[in-house]
Tab-separated table of C-alpha atoms in Angstrom:
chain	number	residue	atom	x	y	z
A	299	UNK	CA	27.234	-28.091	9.661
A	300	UNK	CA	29.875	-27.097	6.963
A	301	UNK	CA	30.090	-23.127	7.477
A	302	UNK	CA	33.530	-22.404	8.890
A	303	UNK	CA	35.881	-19.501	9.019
A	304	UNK	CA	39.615	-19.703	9.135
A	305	UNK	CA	42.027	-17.396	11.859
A	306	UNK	CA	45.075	-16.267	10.015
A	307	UNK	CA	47.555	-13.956	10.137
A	308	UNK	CA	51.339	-13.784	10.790
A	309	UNK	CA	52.557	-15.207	14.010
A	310	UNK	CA	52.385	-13.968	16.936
A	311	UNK	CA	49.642	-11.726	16.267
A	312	UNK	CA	46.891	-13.691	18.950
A	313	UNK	CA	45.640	-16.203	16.148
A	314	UNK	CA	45.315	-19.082	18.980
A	315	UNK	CA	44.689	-16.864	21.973
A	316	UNK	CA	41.863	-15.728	20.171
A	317	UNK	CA	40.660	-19.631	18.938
A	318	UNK	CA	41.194	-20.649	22.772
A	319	UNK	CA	38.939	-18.081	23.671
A	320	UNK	CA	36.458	-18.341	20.946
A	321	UNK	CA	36.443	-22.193	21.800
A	322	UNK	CA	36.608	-21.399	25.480
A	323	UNK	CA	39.264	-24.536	25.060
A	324	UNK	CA	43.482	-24.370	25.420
A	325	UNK	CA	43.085	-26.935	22.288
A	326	UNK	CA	45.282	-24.630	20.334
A	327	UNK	CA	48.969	-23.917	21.571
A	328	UNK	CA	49.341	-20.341	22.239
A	329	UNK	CA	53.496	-19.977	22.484
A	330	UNK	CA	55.713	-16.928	21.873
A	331	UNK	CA	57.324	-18.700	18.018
A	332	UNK	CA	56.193	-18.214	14.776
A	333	UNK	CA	54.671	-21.801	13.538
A	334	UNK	CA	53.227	-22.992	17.085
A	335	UNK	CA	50.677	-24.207	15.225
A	336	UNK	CA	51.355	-26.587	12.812
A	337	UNK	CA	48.430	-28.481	11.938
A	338	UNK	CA	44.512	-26.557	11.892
A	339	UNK	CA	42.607	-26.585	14.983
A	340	UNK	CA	39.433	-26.729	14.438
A	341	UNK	CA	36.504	-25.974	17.388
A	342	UNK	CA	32.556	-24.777	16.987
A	343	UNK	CA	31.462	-22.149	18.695
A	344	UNK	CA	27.764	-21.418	20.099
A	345	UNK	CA	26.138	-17.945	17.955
A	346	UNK	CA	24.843	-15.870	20.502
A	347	UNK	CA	20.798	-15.670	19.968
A	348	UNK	CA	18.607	-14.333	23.029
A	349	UNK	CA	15.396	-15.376	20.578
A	350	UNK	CA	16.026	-19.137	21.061
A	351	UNK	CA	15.355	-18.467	24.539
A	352	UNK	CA	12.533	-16.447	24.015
A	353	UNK	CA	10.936	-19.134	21.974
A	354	UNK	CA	11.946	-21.895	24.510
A	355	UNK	CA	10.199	-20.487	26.966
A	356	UNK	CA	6.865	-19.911	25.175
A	357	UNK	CA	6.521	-23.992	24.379
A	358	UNK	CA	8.069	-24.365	27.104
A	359	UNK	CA	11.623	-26.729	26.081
A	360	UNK	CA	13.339	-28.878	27.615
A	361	UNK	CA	16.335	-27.952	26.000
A	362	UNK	CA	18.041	-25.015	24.036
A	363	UNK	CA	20.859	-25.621	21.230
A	364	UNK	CA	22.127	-22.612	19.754
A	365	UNK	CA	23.448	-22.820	15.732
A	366	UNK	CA	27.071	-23.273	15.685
A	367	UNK	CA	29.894	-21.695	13.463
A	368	UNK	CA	33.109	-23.346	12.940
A	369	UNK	CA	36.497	-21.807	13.523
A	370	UNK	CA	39.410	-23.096	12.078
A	371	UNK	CA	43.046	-21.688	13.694
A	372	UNK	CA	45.411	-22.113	10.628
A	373	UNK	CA	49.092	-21.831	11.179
A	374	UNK	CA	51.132	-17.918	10.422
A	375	UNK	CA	51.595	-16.768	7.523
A	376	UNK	CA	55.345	-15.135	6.528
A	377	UNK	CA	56.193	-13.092	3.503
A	378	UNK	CA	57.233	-15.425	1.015
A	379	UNK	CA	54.365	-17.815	1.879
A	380	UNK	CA	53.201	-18.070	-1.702
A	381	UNK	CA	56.552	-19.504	-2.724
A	382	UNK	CA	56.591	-21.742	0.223
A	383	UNK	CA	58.492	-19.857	2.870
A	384	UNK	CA	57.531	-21.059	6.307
A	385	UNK	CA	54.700	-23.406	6.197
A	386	UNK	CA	53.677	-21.891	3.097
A	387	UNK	CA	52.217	-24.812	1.426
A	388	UNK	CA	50.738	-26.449	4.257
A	389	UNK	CA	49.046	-23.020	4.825
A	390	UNK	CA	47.629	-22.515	1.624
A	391	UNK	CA	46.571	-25.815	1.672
A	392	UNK	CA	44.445	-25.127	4.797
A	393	UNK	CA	43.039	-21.988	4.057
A	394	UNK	CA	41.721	-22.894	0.908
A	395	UNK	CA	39.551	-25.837	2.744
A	396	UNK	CA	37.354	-22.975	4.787
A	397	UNK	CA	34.216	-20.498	3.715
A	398	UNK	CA	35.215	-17.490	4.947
A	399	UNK	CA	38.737	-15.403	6.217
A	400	UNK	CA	39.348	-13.971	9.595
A	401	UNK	CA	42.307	-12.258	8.877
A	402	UNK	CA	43.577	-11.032	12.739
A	403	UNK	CA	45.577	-8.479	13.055
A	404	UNK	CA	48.198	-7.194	15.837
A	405	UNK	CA	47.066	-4.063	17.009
A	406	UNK	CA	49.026	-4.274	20.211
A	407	UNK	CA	52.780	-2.980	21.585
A	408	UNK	CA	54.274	-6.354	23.612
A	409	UNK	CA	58.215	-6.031	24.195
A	410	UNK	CA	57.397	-9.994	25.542
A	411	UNK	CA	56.102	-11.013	22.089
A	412	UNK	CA	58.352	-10.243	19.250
A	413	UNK	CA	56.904	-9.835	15.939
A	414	UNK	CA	58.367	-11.152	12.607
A	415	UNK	CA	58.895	-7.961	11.259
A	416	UNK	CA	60.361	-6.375	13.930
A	417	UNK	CA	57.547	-3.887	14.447
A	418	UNK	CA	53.715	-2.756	14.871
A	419	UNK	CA	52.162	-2.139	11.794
A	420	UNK	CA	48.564	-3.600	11.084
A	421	UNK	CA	48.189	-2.112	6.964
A	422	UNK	CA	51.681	-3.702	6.508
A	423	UNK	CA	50.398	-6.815	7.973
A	424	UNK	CA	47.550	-6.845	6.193
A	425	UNK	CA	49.428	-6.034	2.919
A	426	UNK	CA	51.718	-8.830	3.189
A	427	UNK	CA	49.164	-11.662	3.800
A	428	UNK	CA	46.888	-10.625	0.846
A	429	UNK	CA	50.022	-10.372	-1.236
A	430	UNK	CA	50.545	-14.167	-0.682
A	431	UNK	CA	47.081	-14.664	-1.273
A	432	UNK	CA	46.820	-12.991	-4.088
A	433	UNK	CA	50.388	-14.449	-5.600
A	434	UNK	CA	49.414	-17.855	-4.458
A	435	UNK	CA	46.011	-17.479	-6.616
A	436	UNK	CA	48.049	-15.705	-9.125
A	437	UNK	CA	50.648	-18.878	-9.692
A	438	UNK	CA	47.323	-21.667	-9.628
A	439	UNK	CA	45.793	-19.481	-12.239
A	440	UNK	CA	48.348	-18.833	-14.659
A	441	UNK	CA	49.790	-22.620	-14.560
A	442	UNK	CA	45.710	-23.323	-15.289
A	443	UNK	CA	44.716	-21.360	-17.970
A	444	UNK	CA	46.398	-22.787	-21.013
A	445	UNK	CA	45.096	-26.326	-20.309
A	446	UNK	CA	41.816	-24.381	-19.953
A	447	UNK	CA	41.885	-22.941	-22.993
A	448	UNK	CA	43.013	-25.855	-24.623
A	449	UNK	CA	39.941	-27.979	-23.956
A	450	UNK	CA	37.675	-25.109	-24.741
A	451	UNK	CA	39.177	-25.280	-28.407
A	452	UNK	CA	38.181	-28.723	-28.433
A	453	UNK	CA	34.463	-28.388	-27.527
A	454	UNK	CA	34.415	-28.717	-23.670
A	455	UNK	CA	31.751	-26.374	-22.241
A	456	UNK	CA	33.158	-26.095	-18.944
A	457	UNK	CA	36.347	-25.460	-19.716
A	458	UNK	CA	34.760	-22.604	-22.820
A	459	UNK	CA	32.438	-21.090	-19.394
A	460	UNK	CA	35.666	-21.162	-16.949
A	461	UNK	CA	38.351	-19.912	-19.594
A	462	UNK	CA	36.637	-16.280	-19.511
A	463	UNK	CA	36.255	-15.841	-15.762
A	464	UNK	CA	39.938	-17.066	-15.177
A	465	UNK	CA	40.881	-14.256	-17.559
A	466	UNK	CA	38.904	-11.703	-15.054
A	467	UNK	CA	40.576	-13.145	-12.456
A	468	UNK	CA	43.998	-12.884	-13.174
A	469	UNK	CA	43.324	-9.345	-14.675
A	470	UNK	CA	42.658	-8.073	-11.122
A	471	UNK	CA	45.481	-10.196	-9.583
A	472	UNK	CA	47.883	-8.783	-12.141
A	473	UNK	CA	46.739	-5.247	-10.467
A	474	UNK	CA	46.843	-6.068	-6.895
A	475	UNK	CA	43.193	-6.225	-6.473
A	476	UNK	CA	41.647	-9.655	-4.657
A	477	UNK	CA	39.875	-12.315	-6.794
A	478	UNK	CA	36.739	-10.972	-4.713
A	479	UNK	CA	36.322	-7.738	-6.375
A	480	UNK	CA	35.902	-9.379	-10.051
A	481	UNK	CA	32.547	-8.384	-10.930
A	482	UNK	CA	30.274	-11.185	-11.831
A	483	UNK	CA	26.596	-11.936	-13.336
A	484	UNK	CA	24.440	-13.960	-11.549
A	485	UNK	CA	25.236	-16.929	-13.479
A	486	UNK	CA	28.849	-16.954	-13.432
A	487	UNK	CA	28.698	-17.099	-9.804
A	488	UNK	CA	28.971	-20.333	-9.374
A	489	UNK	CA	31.054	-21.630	-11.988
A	490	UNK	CA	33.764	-19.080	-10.306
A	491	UNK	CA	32.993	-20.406	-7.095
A	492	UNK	CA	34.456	-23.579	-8.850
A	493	UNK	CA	37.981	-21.903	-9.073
A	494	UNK	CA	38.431	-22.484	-5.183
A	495	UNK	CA	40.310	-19.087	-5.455
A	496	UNK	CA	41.751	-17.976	-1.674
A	497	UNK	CA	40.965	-14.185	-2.493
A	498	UNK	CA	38.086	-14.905	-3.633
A	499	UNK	CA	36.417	-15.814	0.050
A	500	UNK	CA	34.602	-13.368	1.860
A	501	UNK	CA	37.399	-11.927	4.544
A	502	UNK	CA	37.095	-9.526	7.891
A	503	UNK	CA	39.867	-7.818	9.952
A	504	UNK	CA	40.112	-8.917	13.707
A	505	UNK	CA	41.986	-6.454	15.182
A	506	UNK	CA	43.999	-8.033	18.391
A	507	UNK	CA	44.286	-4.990	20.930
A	508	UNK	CA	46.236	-4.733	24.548
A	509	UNK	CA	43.117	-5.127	27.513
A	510	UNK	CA	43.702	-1.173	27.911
A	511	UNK	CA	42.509	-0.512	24.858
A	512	UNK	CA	39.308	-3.360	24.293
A	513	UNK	CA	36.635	-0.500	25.150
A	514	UNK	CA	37.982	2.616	23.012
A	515	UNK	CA	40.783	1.104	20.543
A	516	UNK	CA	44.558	2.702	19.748
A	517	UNK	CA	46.040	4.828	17.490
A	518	UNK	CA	46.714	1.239	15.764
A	519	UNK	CA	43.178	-0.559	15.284
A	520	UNK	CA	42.510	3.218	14.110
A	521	UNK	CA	44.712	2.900	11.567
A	522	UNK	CA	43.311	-0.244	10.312
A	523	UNK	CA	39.446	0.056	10.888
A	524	UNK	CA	40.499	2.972	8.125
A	525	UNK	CA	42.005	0.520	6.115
A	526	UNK	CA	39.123	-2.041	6.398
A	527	UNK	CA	36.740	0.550	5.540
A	528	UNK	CA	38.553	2.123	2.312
A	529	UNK	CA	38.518	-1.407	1.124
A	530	UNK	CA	34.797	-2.179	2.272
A	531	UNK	CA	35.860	-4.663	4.776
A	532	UNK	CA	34.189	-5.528	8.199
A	533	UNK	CA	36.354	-4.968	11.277
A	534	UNK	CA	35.991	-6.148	14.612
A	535	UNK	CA	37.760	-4.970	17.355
A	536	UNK	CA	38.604	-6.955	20.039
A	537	UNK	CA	41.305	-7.978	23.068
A	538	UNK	CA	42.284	-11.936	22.485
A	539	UNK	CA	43.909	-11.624	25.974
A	540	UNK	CA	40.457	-10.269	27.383
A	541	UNK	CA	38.850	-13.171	25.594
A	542	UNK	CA	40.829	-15.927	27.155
A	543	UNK	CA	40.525	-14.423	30.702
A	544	UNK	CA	36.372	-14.249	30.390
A	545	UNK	CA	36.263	-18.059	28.726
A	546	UNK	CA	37.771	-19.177	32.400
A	547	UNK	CA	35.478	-17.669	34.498
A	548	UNK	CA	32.315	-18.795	35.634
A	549	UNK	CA	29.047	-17.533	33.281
A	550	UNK	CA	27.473	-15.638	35.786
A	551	UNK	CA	30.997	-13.701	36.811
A	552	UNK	CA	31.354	-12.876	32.965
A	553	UNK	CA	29.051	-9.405	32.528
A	554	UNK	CA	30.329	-7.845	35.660
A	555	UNK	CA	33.676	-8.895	34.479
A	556	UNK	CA	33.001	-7.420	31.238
A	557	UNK	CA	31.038	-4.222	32.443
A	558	UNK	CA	34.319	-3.801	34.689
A	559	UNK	CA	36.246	-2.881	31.844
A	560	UNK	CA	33.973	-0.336	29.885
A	561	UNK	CA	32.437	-3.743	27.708
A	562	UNK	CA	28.854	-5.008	27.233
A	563	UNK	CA	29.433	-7.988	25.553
A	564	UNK	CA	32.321	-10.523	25.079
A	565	UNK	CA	34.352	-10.098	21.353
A	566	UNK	CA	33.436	-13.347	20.989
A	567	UNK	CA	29.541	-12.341	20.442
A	568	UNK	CA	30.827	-9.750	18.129
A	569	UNK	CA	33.590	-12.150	16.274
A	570	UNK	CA	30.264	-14.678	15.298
A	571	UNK	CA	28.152	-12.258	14.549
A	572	UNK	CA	30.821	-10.300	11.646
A	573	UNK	CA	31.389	-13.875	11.083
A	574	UNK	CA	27.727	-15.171	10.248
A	575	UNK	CA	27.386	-11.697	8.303
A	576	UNK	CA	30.628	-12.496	5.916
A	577	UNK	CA	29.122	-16.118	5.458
A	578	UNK	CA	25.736	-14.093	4.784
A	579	UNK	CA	24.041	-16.607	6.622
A	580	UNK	CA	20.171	-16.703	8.360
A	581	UNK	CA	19.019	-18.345	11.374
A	582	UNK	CA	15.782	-20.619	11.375
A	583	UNK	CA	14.139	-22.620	14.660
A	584	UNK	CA	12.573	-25.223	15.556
A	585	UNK	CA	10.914	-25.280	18.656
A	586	UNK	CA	9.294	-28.427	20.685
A	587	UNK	CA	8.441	-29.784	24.186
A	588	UNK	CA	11.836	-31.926	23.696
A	589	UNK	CA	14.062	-28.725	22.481
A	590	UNK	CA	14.566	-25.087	20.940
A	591	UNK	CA	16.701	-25.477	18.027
A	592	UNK	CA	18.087	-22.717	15.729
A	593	UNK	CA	19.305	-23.647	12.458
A	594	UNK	CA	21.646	-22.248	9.870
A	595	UNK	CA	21.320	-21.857	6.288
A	596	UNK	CA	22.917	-19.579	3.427
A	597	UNK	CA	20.266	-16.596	2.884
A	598	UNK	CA	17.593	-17.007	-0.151
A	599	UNK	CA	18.097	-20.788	0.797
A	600	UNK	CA	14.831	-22.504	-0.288
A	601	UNK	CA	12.742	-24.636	2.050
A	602	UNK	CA	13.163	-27.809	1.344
A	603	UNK	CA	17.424	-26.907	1.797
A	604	UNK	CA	16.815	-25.675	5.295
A	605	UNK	CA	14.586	-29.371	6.063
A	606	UNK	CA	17.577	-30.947	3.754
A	607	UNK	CA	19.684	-29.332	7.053
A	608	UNK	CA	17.845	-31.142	9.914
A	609	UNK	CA	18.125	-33.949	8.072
A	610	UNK	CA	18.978	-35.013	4.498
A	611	UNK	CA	14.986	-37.445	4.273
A	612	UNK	CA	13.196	-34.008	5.091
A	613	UNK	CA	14.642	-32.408	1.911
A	614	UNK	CA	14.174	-35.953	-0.568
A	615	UNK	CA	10.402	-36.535	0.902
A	616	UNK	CA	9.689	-32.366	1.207
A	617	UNK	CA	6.068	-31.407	0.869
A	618	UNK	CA	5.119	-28.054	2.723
A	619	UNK	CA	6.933	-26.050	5.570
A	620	UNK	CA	4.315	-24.911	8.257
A	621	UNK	CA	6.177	-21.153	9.115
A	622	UNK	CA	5.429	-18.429	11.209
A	623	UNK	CA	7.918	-15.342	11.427
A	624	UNK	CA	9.655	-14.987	14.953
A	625	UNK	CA	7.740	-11.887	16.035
A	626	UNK	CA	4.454	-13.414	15.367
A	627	UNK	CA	5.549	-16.588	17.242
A	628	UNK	CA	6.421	-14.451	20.498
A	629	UNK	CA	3.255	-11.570	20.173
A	630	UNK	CA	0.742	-14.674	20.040
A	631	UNK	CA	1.990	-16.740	22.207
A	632	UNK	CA	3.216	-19.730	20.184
A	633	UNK	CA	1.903	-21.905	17.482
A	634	UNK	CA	-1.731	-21.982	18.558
A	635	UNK	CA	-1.870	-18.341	19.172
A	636	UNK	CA	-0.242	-17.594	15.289
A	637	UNK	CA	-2.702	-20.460	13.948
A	638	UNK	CA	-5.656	-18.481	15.253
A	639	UNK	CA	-4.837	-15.270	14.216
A	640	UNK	CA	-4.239	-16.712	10.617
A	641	UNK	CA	-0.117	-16.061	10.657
A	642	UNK	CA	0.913	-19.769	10.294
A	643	UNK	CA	1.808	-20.141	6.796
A	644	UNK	CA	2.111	-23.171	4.301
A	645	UNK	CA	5.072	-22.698	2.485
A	646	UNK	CA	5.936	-24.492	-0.618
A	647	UNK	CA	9.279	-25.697	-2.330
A	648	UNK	CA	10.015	-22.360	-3.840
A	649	UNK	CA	9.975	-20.106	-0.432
A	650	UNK	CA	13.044	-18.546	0.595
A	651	UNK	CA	13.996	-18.681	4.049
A	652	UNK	CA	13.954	-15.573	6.535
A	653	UNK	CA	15.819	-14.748	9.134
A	654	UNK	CA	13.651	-15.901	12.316
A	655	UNK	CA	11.105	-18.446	10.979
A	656	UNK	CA	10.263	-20.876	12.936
A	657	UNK	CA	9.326	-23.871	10.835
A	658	UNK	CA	7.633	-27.327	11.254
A	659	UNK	CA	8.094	-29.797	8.007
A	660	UNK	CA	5.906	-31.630	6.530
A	661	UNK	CA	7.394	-34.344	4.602
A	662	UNK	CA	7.160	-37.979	2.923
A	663	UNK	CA	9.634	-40.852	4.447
């Protein structure tokens, strides 16, 4: 599928409690140390879409399968990280294999579950892992940039296109600021992209509280949805200890569960969903006697990339994609019903993909 987003944080903050839960597995090895886990745990996870079964049941399907996201739980992060304190290297290592950042953070008082620094603090927390980040990026850079500029003196283009945008880079590092906020034109998107720099990946806040607290928040998630938002960050709020309880229980005891403690929907659904929105991803379906299918693919994504994501012949042979937008799909009835009334499109090579098409492919073998 290749979209995934890596849990970090420093230990004991509910990294794994919150990838059990999310995975509805004990894969990961929730234990009271720092460094339980040592190597990345990695487990997909359903994304919540009620239109999949909307759409199944107008064919009708046989079968539903929901898009997946993948969750990677990488091991804590400890000041000093950057210079390979802890599992510093291994860490870095990880982190800079995954899309996207979900940066959890300990928003709860536990006398049973010490905390590496001696005390509650979510900002500090926060402040010391994108410190390592940023020094870690800070150290590849600078040991980079002379062989950069080196070749660019000699007439290599890439290195002449890269040399700049390193430069940027460090600039904001060298200020405390994330290799994300470097402002960028269009087309030195991707060449920066080629950098594989750890600030640079989109990043949200999960902010672990106690099961009192999973409705309304505490004085601590307060204190760091405020953060999040002076730094234009998404935030979820959520109880990892919650989480694991609902993953054991039976489906249909989940929502009065749930609705039992002031909640109307797990922090799972709301984990995915930030999730999918960091990745700035869309959802597309297919839809057949045999199944309901959604599909994910990076938004402006052009047709023949979403068939190239069912499989990799429908993108070589592409020749049109027959679409109709979700709401038409469900109004009429289904594919006969949007044919009728004129709303099923042919869609050429060019078209970007929306959220909610449902598309058949037409393509050469």
């Amino acid at each position: 599928m290749g979209f995934n987003c890596g849990i970090v944080g420093l230990p004991n903050v509910g990294k794994s409690t919150l990838f059990n839960a999310l995975t509805a597995t004990q894969a990961a090895q929730a234990a009271n140390y720092p460094f339980c886990t040592i190597e990345p745990n990695i487990g997909r996870v359903a994304v919540p879409d009620p239109r999949l079964e909307k759409l199944a049941t107008i064919v009708p399907s046989d079968k539903i399968v929901p898009t997946q996201l993948e969750f990677v739980d990488i091991a804590g992060l400890v000041k000093g990280a950057s210079k390979g304190e802890g599992l510093g290297n291994q860490f870095l290592a990880n982190i800079r294999e995954v899309d996207a950042i979900a940066h959890v953070l300990r928003c709860f008082e536990d006398g049973d579950v010490t905390h590496v620094a001696g005390n509650i603090d979510p900002v500090r927390d926060a402040e010391i892992v994108e410190t390592e980040l940023m020094l870690a990026d800070l150290d590849s850079l600078e040991k980079r940039l002379p062989a950069l500029e080196k070749r660019a003196k000699g007439g290599d283009k890439d290195a002449a296109a890269e040399a700049p945008l390193v430069k940027k880079a460090l600039d904001a590092l060298r200020e405390g600021k994330p290799a994300r906020s470097v402002s960028l034109a269009a087309d030195e998107q991707p060449i920066f992209q080629r950098l594989q720099l750890i600030t640079a990946k989109p990043m949200m806040y999960v902010l672990n509280v106690d099961e009192a607290s999973a409705a309304t928040g505490n004085a601590h998630s307060a204190k760091a949805l405020a953060y999040a938002e002076e730094h234009g960050m998404l935030a979820v709020v959520i109880s990892a200890a919650i989480e694991a309880e609902v993953a054991q229980l039976p489906e249909e005891e989940q929502a009065e569960f749930l609705t039992s403690l002031g909640l109307s929907e797990t922090g799972l659904t709301r984990v995915v969903r930030a999730g999918y929105q960091l990745l700035d991803l869309v959802t597309f379906f297919t839809v057949g006697p045999k199944e309901a299918r959604a599909w994910t693919v990076r938004r402006e994504a052009r047709a023949p990339e979403a068939a190239g994501v069912i499989h990799t012949d429908f993108e070589k042979g592409f020749i049109r994609a027959e679409t109709i937008a979700y709401d038409d799909y469900i109004s009429l009835k289904g594919e006969s019903g949007a044919r009728d009334a004129g709303k099923l499109r042919l869609e050429g090579k060019e078209y970007a993909v929306k959220d909610g098409d449902v598309f058949h492919f037409r393509f050469n073998v």
